[in-house]
GROMACS .gro file of C-alpha atoms in nm:
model
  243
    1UNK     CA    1  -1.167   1.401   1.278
    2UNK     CA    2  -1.071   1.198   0.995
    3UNK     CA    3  -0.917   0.933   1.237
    4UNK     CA    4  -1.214   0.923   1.441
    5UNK     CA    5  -1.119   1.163   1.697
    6UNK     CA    6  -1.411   1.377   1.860
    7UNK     CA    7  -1.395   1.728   1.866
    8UNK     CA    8  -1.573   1.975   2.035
    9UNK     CA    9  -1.566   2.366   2.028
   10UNK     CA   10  -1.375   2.499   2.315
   11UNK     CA   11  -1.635   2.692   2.521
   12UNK     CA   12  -1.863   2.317   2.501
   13UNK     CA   13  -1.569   2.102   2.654
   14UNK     CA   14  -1.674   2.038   2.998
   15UNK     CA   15  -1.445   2.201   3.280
   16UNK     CA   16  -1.283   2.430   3.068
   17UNK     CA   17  -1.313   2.785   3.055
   18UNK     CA   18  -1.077   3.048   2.862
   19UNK     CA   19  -1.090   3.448   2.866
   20UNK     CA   20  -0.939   3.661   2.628
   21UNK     CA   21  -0.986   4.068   2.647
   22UNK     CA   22  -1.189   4.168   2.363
   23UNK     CA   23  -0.940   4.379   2.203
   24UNK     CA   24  -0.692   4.082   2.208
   25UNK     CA   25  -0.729   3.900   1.858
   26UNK     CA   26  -0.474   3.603   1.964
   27UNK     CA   27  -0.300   3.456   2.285
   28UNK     CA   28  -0.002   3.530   2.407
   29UNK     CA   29   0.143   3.289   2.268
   30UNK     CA   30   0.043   3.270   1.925
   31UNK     CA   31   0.108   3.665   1.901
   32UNK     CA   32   0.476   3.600   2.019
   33UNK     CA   33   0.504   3.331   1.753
   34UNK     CA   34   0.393   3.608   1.535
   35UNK     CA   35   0.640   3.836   1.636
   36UNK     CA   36   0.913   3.622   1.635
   37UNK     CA   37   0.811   3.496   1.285
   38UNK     CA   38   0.578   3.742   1.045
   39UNK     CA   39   0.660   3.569   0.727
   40UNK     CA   40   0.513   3.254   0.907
   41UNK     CA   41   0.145   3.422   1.023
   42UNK     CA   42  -0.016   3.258   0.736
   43UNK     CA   43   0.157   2.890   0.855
   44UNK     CA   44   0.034   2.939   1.176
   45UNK     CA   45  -0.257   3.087   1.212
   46UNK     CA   46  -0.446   2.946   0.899
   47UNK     CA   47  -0.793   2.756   0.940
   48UNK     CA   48  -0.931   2.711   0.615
   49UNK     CA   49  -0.763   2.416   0.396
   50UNK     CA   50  -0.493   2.478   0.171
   51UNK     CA   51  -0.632   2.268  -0.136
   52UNK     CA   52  -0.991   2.173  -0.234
   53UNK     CA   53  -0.999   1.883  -0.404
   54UNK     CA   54  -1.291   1.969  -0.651
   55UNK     CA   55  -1.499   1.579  -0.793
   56UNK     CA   56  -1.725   1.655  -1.067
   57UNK     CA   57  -1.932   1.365  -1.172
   58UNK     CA   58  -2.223   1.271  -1.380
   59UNK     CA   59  -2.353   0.930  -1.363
   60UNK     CA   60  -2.054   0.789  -1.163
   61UNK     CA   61  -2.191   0.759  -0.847
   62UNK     CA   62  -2.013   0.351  -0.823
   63UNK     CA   63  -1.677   0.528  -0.876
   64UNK     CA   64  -1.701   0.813  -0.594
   65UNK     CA   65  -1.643   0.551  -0.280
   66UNK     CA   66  -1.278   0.457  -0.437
   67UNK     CA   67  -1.214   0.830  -0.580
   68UNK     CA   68  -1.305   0.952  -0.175
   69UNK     CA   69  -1.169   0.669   0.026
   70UNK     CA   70  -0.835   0.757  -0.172
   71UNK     CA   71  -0.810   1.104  -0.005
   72UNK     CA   72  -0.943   1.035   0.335
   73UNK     CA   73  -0.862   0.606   0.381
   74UNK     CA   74  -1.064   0.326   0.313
   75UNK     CA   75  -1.168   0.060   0.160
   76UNK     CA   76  -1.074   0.046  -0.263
   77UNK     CA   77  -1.074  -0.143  -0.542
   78UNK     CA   78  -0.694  -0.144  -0.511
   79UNK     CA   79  -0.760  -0.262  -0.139
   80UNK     CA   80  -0.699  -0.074   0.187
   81UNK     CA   81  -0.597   0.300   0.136
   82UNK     CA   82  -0.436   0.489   0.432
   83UNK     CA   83  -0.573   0.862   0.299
   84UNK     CA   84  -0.364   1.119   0.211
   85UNK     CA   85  -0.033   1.188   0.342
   86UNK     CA   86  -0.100   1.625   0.363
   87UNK     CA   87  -0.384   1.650   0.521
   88UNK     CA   88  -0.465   2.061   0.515
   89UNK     CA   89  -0.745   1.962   0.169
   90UNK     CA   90  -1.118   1.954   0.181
   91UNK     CA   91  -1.306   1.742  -0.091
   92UNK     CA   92  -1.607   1.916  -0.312
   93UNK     CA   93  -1.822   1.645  -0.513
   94UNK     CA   94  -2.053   1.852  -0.742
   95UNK     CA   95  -2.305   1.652  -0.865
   96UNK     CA   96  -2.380   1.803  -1.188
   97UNK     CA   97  -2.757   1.628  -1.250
   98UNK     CA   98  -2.694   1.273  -1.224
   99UNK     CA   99  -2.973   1.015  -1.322
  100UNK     CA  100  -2.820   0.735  -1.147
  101UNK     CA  101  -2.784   0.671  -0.783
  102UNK     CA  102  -2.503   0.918  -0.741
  103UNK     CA  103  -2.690   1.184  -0.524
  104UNK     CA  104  -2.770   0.862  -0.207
  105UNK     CA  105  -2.359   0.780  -0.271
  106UNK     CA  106  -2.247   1.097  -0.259
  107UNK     CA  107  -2.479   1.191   0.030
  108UNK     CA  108  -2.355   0.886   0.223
  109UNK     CA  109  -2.008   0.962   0.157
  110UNK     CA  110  -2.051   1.388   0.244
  111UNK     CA  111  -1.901   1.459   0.626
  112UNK     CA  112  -1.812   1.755   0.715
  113UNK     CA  113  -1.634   1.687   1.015
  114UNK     CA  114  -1.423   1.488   0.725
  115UNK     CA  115  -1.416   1.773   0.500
  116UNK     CA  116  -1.637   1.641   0.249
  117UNK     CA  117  -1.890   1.831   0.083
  118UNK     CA  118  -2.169   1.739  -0.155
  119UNK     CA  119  -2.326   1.950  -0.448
  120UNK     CA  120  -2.600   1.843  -0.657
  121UNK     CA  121  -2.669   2.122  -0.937
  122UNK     CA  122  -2.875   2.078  -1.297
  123UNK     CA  123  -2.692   1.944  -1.542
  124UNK     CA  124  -2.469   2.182  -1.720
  125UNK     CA  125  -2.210   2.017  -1.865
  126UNK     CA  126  -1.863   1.933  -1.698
  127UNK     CA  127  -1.693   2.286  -1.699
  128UNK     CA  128  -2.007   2.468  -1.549
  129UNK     CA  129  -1.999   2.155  -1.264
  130UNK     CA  130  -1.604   2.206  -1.229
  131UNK     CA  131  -1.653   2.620  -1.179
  132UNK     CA  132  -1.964   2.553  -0.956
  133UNK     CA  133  -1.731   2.281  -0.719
  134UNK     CA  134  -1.418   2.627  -0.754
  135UNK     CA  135  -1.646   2.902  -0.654
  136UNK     CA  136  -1.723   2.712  -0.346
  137UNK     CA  137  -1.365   2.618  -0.261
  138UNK     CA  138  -1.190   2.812   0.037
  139UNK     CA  139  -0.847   2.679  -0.080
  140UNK     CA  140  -0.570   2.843  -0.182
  141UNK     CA  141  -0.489   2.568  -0.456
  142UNK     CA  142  -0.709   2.398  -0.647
  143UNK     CA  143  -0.629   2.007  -0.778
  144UNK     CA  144  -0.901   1.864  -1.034
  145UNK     CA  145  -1.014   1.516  -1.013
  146UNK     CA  146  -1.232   1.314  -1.212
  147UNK     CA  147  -1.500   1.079  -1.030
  148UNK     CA  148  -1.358   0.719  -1.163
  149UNK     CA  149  -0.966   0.839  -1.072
  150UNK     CA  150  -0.815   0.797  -0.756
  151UNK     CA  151  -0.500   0.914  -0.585
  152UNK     CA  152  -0.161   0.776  -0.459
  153UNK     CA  153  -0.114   0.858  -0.087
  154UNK     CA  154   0.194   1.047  -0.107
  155UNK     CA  155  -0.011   1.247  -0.444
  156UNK     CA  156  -0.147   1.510  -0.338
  157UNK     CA  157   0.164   1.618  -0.113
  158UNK     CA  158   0.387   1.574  -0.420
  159UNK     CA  159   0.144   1.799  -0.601
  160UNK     CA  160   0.127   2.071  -0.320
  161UNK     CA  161   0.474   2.098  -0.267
  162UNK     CA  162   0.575   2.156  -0.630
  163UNK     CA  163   0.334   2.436  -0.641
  164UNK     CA  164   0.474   2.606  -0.338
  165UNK     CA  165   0.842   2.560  -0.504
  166UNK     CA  166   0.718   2.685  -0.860
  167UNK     CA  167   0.476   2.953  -0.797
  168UNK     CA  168   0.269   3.067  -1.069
  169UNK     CA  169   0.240   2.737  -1.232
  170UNK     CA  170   0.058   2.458  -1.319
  171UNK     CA  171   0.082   2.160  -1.178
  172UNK     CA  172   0.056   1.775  -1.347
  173UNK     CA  173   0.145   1.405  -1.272
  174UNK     CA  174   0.152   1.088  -1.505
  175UNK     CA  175  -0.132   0.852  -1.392
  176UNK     CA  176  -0.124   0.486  -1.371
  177UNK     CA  177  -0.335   0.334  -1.545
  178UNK     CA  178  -0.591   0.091  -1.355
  179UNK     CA  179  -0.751  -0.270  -1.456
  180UNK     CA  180  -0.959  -0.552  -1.268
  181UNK     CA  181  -0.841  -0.373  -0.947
  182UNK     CA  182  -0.505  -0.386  -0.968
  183UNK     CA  183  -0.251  -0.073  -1.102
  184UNK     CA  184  -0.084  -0.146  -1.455
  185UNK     CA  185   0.132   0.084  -1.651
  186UNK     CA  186   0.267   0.459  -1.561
  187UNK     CA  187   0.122   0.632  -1.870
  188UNK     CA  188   0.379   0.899  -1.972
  189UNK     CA  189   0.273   1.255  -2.035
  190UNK     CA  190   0.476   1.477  -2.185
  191UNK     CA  191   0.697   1.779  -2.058
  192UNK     CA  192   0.503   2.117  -2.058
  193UNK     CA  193   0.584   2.331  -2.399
  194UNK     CA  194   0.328   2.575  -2.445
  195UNK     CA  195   0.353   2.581  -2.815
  196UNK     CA  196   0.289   2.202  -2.831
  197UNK     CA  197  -0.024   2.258  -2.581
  198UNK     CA  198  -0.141   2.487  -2.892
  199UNK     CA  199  -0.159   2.171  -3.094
  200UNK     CA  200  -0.194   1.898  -2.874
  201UNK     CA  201  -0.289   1.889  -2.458
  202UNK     CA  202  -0.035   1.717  -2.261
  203UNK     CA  203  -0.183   1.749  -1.932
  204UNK     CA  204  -0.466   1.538  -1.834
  205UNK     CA  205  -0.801   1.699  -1.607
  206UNK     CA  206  -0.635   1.620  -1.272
  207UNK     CA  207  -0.425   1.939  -1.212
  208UNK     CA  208  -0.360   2.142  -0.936
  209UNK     CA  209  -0.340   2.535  -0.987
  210UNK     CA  210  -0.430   2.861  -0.730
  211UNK     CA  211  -0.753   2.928  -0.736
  212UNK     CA  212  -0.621   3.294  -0.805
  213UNK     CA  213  -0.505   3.157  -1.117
  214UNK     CA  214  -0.902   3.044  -1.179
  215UNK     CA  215  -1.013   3.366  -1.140
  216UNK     CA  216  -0.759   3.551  -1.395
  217UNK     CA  217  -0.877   3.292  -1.659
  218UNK     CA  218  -1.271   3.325  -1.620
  219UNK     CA  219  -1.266   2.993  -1.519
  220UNK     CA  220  -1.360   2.680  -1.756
  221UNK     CA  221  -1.515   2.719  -2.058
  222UNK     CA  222  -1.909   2.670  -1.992
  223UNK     CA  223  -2.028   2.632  -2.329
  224UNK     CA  224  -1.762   2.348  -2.390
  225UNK     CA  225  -1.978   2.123  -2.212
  226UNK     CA  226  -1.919   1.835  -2.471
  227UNK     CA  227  -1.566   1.807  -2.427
  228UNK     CA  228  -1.264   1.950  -2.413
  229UNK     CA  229  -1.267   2.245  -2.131
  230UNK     CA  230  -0.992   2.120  -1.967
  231UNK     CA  231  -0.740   2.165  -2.306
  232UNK     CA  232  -0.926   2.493  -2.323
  233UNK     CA  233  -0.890   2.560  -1.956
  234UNK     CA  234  -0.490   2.510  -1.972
  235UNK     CA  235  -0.439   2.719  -2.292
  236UNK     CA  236  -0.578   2.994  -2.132
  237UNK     CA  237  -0.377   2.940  -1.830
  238UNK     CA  238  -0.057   2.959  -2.065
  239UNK     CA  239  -0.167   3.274  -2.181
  240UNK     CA  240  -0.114   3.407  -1.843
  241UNK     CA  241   0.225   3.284  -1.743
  242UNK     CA  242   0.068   2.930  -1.569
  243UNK     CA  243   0.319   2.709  -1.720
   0.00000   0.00000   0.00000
């Protein structure tokens, strides 16, 4: 759908007709996939998305058309951008009160035959907008991303697949840093050490963690809502073994 391609629901496609006995939950074929390959039922018989991509944003609405045409292709301030390379994520913009003209952006942008949600909320701050944008999410992994950011095509693939190799963690990348529409320097984080995150956050807002993970910590920290929830937000992931 993302490419343009119709879609209809199968009992609406015109000449087609398909009976199943009501005690059979799958097809044939998909239950001797299942057979043949238990460990895989998850794989293959998934709907929902694996990763929600969760946008809060306050009074950013001029950023959201780069931050969204990142993820799904487009037109950028970096030009053309193909989308994302993994394509199992949905996108969540939670508008957390806005005064500008994000709400007609972000309803523009909002398809949900592209995945795309929009949330408008009263202002709370940005770690009440980032658990509102979570609670919705029907992910299995969540990945942060601020309104004004955007991401690599190969990014969120990179991201995914280091949390399925390092489960139980936390996920980060170093972001380039971005001028008058063209990318300048890698800025260089640091390696995780959880005694240095005591003192000093390494990890900037754009992370990717299970939304399991979410849950354990009691989310972000609401009444931080003038800064720092995210350094908060990681601490407490620490505490529970998301290193």
């Amino acid at each position: 759908c993302r490419k343009g391609f119709k879609a209809l629901p199968l009992d609406s496609i015109p000449g087609l007709s398909h009976e199943r006995k009501p005690t059979e939950r799958y097809g044939s074929s998909i239950r001797q996939l299942l057979q043949r390959s238990p460990a895989d039922h998850d794989r293959l018989i998934r709907t929902p998305p694996l990763v929600s991509v969760i946008i809060p944003t306050y009074n950013h609405g001029r950023f959201l058309p780069d931050a969204i045409n990142s993820l799904v292709g487009g037109p950028t301030s970096l030009g053309h951008m193909p989308g994302q390379t993994f394509q199992s994520f949905e996108v969540i913009i939670v508008d957390d009160g806005s005064t500008d003209n994000t709400p007609e952006i972000a309803k523009e942008l909002a398809d949900p035959w592209k995945g795309i949600r929009y949330i408008r909320r009263r202002n709370g701050g940005t770690p009440a907008a980032n658990n509102t944008g979570i609670k919705e999410a029907v992910g299995r992994y969540i990945c942060m991303m601020c309104a004004d950011d955007m991401r690599e095509p190969w990014s969120l693939n990179d991201l995914y697949q280091a949390a399925v190799r390092n489960p139980h963690s936390v996920i980060y990348d170093e972001p380039t840093l971005i001028q008058d529409g063209k990318r300048g320097e890698l800025f260089s984080v640091a390696g995780y050490d959880f005694g240095t995150l005591l003192e000093r956050n390494m990890m900037h807002m754009g992370i990717m963690f299970e939304k399991q993970a979410w849950q354990e910590v009691g989310g972000y920290r609401e009444q931080m809502k003038h800064g720092r929830e995210d350094w908060a937000f990681n601490v407490a992931l620490g505490e529970r073994g998301y290193c």
